[in-house]
PDB file of C-alpha atoms in Angstrom:
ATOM      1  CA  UNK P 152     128.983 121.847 114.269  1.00 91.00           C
ATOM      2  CA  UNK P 153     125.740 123.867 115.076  1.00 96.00           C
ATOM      3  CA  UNK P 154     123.882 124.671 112.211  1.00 97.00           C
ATOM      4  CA  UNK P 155     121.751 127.952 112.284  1.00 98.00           C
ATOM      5  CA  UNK P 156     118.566 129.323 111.099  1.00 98.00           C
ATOM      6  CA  UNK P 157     117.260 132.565 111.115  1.00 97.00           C
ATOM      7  CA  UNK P 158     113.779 132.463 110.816  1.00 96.00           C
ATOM      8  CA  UNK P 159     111.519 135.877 109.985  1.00 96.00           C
ATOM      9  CA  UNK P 160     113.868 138.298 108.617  1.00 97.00           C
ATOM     10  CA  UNK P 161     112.837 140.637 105.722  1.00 96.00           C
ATOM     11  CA  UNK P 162     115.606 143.020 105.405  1.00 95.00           C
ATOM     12  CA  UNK P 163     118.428 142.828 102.565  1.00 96.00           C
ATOM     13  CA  UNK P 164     121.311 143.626 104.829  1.00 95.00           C
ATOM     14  CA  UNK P 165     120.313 141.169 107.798  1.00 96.00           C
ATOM     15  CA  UNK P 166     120.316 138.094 105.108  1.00 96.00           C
ATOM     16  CA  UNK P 167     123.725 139.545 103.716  1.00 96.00           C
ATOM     17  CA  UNK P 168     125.108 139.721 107.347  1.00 96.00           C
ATOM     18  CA  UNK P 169     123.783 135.853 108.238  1.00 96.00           C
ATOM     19  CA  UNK P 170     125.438 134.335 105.197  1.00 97.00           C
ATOM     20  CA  UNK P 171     128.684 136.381 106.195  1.00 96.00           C
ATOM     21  CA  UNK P 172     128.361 135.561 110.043  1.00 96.00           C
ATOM     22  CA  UNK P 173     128.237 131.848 109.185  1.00 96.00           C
ATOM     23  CA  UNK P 174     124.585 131.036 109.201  1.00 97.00           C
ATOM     24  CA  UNK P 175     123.328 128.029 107.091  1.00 98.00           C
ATOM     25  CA  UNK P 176     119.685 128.731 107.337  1.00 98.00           C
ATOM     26  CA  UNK P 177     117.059 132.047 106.603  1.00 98.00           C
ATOM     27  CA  UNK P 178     113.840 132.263 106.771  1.00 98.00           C
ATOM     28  CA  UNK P 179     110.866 134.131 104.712  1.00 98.00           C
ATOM     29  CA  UNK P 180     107.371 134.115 106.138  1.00 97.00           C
ATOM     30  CA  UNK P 181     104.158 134.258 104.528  1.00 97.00           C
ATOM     31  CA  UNK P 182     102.059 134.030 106.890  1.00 96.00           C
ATOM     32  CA  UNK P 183      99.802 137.064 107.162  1.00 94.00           C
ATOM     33  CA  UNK P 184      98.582 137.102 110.541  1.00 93.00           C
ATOM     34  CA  UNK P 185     102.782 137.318 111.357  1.00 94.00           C
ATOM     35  CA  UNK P 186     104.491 140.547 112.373  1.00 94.00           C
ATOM     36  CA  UNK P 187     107.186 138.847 110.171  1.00 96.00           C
ATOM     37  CA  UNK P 188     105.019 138.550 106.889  1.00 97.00           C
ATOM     38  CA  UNK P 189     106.481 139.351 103.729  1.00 97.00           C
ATOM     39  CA  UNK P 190     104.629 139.561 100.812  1.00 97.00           C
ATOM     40  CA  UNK P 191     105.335 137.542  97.073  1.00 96.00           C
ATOM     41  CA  UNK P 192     106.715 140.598  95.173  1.00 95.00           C
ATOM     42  CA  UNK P 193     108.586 141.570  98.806  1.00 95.00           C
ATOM     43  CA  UNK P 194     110.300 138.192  99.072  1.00 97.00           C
ATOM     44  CA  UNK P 195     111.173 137.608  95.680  1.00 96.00           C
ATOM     45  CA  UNK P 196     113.476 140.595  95.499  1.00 94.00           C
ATOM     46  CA  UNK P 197     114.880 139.124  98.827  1.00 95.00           C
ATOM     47  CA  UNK P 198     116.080 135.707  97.662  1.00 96.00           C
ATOM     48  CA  UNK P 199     116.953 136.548  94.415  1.00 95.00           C
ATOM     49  CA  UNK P 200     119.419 138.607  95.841  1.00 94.00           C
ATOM     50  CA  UNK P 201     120.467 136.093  98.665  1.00 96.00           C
ATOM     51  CA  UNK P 202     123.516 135.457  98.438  1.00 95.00           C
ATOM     52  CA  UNK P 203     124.675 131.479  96.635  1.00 93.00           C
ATOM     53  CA  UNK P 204     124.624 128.821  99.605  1.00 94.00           C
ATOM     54  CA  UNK P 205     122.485 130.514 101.732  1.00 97.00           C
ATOM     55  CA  UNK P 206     119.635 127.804 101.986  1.00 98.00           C
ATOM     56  CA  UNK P 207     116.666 129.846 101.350  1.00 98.00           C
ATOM     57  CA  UNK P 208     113.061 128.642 103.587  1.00 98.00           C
ATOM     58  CA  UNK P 209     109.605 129.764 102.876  1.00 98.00           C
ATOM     59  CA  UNK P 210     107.659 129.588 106.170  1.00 98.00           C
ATOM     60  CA  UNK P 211     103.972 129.241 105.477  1.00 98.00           C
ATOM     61  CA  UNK P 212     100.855 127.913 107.615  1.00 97.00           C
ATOM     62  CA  UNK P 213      97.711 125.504 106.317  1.00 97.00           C
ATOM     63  CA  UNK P 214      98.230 126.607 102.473  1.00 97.00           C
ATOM     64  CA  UNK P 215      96.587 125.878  99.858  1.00 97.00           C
ATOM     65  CA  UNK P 216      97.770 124.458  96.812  1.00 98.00           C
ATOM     66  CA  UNK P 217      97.363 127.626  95.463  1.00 97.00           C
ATOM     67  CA  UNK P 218      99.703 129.554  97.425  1.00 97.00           C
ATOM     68  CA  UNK P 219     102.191 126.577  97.471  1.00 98.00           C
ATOM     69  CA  UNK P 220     102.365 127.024  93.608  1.00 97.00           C
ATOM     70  CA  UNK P 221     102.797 130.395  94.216  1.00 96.00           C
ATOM     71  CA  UNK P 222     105.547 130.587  96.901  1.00 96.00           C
ATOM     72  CA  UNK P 223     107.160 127.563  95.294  1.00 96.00           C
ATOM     73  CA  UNK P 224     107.966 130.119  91.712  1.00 95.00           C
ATOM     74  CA  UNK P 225     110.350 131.795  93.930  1.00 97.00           C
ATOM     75  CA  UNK P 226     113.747 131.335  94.477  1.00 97.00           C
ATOM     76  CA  UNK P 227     113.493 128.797  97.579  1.00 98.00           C
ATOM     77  CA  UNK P 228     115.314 125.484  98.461  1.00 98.00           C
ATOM     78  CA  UNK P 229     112.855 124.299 101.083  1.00 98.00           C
ATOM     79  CA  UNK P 230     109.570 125.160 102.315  1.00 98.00           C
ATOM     80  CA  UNK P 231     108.514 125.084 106.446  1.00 98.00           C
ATOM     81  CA  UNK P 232     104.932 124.132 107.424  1.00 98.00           C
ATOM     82  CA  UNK P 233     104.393 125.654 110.386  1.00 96.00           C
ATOM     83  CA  UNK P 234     100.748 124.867 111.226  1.00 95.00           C
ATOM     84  CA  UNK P 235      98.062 121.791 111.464  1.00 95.00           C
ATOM     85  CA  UNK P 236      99.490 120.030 108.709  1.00 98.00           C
ATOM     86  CA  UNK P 237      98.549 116.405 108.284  1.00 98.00           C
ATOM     87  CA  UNK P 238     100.979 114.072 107.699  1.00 98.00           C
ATOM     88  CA  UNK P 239      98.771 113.469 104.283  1.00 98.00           C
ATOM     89  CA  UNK P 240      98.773 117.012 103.878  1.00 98.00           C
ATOM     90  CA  UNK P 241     102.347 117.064 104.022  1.00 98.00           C
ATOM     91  CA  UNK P 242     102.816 114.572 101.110  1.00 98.00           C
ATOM     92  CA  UNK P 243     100.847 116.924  98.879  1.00 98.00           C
ATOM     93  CA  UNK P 244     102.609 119.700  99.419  1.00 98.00           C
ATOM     94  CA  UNK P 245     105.561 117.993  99.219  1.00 98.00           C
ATOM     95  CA  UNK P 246     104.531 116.782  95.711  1.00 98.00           C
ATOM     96  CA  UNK P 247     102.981 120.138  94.259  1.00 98.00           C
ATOM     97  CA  UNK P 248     106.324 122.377  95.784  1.00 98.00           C
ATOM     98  CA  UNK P 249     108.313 119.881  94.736  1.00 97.00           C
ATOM     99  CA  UNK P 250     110.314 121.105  97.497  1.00 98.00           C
ATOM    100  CA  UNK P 251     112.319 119.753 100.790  1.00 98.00           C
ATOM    101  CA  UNK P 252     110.041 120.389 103.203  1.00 98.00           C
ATOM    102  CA  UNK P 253     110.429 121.086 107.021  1.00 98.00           C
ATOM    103  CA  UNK P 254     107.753 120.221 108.792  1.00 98.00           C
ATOM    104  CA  UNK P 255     107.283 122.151 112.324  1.00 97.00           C
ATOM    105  CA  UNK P 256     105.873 120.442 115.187  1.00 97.00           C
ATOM    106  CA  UNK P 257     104.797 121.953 118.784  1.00 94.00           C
ATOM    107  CA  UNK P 258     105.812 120.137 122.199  1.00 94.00           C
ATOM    108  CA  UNK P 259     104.470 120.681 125.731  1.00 93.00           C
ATOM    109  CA  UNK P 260     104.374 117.207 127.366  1.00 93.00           C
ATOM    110  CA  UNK P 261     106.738 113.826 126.199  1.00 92.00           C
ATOM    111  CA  UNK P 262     103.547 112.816 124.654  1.00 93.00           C
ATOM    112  CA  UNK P 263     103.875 114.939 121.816  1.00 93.00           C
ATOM    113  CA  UNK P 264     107.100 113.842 120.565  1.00 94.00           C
ATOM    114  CA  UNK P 265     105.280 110.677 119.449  1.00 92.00           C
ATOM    115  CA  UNK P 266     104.687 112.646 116.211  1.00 94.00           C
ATOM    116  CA  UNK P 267     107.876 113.255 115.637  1.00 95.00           C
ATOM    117  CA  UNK P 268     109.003 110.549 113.758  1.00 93.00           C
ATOM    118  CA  UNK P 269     105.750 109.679 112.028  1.00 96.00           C
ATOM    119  CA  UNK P 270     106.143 112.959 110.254  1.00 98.00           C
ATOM    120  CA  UNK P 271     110.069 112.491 109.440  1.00 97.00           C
ATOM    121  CA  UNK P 272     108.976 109.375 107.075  1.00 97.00           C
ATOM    122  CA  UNK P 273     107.264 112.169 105.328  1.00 97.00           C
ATOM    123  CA  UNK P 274     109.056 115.385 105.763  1.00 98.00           C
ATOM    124  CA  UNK P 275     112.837 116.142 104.935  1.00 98.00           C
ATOM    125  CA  UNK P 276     113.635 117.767 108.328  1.00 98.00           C
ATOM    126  CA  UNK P 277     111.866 118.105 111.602  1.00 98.00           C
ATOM    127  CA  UNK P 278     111.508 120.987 113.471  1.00 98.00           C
ATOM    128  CA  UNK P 279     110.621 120.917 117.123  1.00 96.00           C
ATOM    129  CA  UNK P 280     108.876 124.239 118.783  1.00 95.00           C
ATOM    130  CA  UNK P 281     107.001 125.156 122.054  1.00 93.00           C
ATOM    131  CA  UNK P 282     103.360 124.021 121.492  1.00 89.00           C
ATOM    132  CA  UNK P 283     101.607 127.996 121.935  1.00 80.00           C
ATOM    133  CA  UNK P 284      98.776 128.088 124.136  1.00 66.00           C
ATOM    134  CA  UNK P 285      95.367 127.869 123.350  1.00 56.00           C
ATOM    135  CA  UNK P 286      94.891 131.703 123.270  1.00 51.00           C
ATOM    136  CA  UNK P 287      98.244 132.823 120.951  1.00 52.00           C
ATOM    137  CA  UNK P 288      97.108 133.829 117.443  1.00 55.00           C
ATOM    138  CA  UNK P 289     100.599 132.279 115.675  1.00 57.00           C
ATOM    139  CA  UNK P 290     101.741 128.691 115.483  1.00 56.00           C
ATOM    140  CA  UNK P 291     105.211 130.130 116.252  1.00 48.00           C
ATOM    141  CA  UNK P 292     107.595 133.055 116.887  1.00 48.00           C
ATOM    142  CA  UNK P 293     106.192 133.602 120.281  1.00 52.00           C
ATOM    143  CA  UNK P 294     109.115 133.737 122.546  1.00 60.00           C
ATOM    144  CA  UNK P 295     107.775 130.617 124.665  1.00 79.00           C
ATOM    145  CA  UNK P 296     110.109 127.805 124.937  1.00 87.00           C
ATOM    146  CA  UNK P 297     109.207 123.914 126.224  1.00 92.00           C
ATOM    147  CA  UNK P 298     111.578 121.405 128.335  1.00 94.00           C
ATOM    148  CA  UNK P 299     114.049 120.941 127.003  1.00 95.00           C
ATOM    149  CA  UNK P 300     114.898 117.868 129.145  1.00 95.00           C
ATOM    150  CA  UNK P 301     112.039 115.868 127.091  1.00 95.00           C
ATOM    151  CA  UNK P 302     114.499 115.697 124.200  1.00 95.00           C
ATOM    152  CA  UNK P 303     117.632 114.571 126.297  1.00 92.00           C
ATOM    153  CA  UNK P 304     119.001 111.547 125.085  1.00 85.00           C
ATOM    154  CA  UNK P 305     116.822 111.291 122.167  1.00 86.00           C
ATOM    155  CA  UNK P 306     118.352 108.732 119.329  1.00 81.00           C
ATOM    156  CA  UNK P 307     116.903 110.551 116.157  1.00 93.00           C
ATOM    157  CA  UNK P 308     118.492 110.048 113.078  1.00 93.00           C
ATOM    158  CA  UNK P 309     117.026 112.198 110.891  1.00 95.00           C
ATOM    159  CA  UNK P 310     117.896 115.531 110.815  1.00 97.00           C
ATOM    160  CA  UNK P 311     115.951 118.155 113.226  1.00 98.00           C
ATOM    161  CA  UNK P 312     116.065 121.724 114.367  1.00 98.00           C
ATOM    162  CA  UNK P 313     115.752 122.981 118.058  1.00 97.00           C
ATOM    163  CA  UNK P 314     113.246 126.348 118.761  1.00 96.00           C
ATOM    164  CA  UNK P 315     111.460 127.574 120.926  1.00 92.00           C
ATOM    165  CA  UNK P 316     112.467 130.833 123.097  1.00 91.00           C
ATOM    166  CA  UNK P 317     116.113 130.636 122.258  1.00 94.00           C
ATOM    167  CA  UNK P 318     118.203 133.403 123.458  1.00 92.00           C
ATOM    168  CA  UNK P 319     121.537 134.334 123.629  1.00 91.00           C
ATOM    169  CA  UNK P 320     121.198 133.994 127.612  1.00 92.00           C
ATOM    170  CA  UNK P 321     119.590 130.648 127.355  1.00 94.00           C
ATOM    171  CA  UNK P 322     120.954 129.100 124.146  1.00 94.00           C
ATOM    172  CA  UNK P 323     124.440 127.364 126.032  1.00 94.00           C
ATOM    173  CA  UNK P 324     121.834 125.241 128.825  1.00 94.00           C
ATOM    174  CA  UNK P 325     119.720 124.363 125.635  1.00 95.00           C
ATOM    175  CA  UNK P 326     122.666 123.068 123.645  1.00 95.00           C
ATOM    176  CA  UNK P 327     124.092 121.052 126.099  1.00 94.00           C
ATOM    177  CA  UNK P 328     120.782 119.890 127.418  1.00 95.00           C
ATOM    178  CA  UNK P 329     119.283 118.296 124.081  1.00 95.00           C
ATOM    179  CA  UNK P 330     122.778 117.982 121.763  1.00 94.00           C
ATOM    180  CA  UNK P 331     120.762 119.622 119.196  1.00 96.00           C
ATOM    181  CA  UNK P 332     122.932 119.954 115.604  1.00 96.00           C
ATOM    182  CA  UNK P 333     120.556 122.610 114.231  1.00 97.00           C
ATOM    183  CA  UNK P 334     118.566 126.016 115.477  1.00 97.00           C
ATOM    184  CA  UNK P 335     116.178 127.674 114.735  1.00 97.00           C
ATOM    185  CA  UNK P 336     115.197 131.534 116.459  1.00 93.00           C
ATOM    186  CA  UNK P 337     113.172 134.457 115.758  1.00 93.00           C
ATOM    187  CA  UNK P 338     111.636 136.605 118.463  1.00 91.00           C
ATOM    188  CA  UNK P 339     115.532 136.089 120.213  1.00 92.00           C
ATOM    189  CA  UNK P 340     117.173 138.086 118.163  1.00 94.00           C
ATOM    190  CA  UNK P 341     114.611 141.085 117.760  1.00 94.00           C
ATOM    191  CA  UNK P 342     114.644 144.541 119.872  1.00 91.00           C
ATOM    192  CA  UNK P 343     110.478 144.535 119.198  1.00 90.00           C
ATOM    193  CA  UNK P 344     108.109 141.964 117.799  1.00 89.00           C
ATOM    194  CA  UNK P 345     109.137 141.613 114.165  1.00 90.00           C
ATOM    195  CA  UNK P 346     112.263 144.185 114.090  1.00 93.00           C
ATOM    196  CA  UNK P 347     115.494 142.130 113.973  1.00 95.00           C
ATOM    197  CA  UNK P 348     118.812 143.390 115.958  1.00 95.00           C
ATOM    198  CA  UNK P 349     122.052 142.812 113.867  1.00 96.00           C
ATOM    199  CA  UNK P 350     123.923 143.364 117.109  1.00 96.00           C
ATOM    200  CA  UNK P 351     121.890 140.567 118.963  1.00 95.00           C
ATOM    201  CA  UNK P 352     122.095 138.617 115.417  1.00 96.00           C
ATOM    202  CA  UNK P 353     126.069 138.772 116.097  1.00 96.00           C
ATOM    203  CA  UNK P 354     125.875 137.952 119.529  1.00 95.00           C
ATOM    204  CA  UNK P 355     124.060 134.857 119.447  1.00 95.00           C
ATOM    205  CA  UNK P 356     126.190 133.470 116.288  1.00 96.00           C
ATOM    206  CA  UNK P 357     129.132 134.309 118.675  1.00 95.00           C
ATOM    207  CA  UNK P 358     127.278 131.830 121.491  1.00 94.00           C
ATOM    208  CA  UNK P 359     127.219 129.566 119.092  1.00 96.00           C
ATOM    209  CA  UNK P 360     131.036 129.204 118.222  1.00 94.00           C
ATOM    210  CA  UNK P 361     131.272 129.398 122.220  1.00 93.00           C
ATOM    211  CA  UNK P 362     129.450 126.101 122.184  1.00 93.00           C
ATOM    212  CA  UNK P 363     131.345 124.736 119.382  1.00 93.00           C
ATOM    213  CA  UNK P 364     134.924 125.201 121.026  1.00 91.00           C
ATOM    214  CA  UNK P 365     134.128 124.155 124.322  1.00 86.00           C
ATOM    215  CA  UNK P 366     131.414 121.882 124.794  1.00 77.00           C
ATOM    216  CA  UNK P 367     130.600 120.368 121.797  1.00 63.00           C
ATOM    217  CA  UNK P 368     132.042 116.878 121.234  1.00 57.00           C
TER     218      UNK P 368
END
């Protein structure tokens, strides 16, 4: 089974759909340079009317303690770090959210996946992204995805999440190219930066099952 998380989404009716269409995972980010930023008061009206199950992620960047405390009031099960965190940094948080916590990291080249498990003996999941150029303003949700053959045949066994540019076009050769058990997408299923598409929502749950039945093992 392919878990799924929806990462970005700030509107009532596209968190009721997920839970209905299957999906394990949402996402709420408050990150304020994002097209997908959703504001305390916003959010908390979201989740508290999430439906039960739906595991509930707060996607921030390099807080502070202060808005950990903050974000960590509402009704969340985990919290993502999606930027610069040290693995030090990562403890703290982990401590003052008293959280799960998902820690985000970017790949480009095989060398980066050296990280990877240093930061699992810290964080609860791992989630791998395309590393953004030098000259992209977020730490994610950029449409850019990384090669995926790097993480063929990895032997993790801690939990992780694929991203990175996933689309319903490209999501099958991704799948079967790094056996990943859990996604993660954004910019795939919007018709404009930030603006989610229940139709291409639907669609790429649907890939998803397509996977299940006939290639998964």
């Amino acid at each position: 089974m392919v878990n799924i998380k929806l990462c970005g989404l700030r509107e009532p009716f596209h968190i009721k759909s997920a839970w209905e269409l299957g999906v394990k995972y949402i996402g709420i980010v408050f990150f304020e340079n994002s097209p997908r930023y959703v504001t305390i008061n916003d959010a908390r009206n979201l989740l508290d009317n999430a439906p039960n199950g739906l595991v509930k992620v707060g996607l921030v960047v390099n807080p502070d303690d202060k808005l950990v405390r903050s974000i960590s009031s509402l009704n969340l099960d985990m919290l993502q770090l999606h930027g610069s965190e040290t693995i030090e940094r990562v403890q703290e948080i982990r401590k003052v959210s008293e959280l799960p916590i998902i820690k985000a990291l970017g790949v480009r080249v095989k060398e980066d996946l050296i990280y990877v498990k240093k930061y699992a003996e810290v964080a609860d999941q791992i989630l791998i992204d395309a590393k953004p150029n030098s000259n992209k303003k977020l730490p994610g949700g950029n449409g850019l995805k990384f090669d995926w053959n790097l993480l063929r045949g990895n032997s993790w066994d801690f939990p992780w999440f694929l991203a990175g540019g996933l689309t319903e076009a490209n999501l099958l050769q991704a799948l079967r190219t790094t056996n990943a058990k859990q996604i993660d997408l954004s910019s795939g299923i919007e018709d404009k930066v930030g603006k989610k598409d229940i139709n291409k929502i639907v669609r790429f749950v649907e890939k998803v099952k397509e996977y299940e039945e006939h290639y998964s093992g």
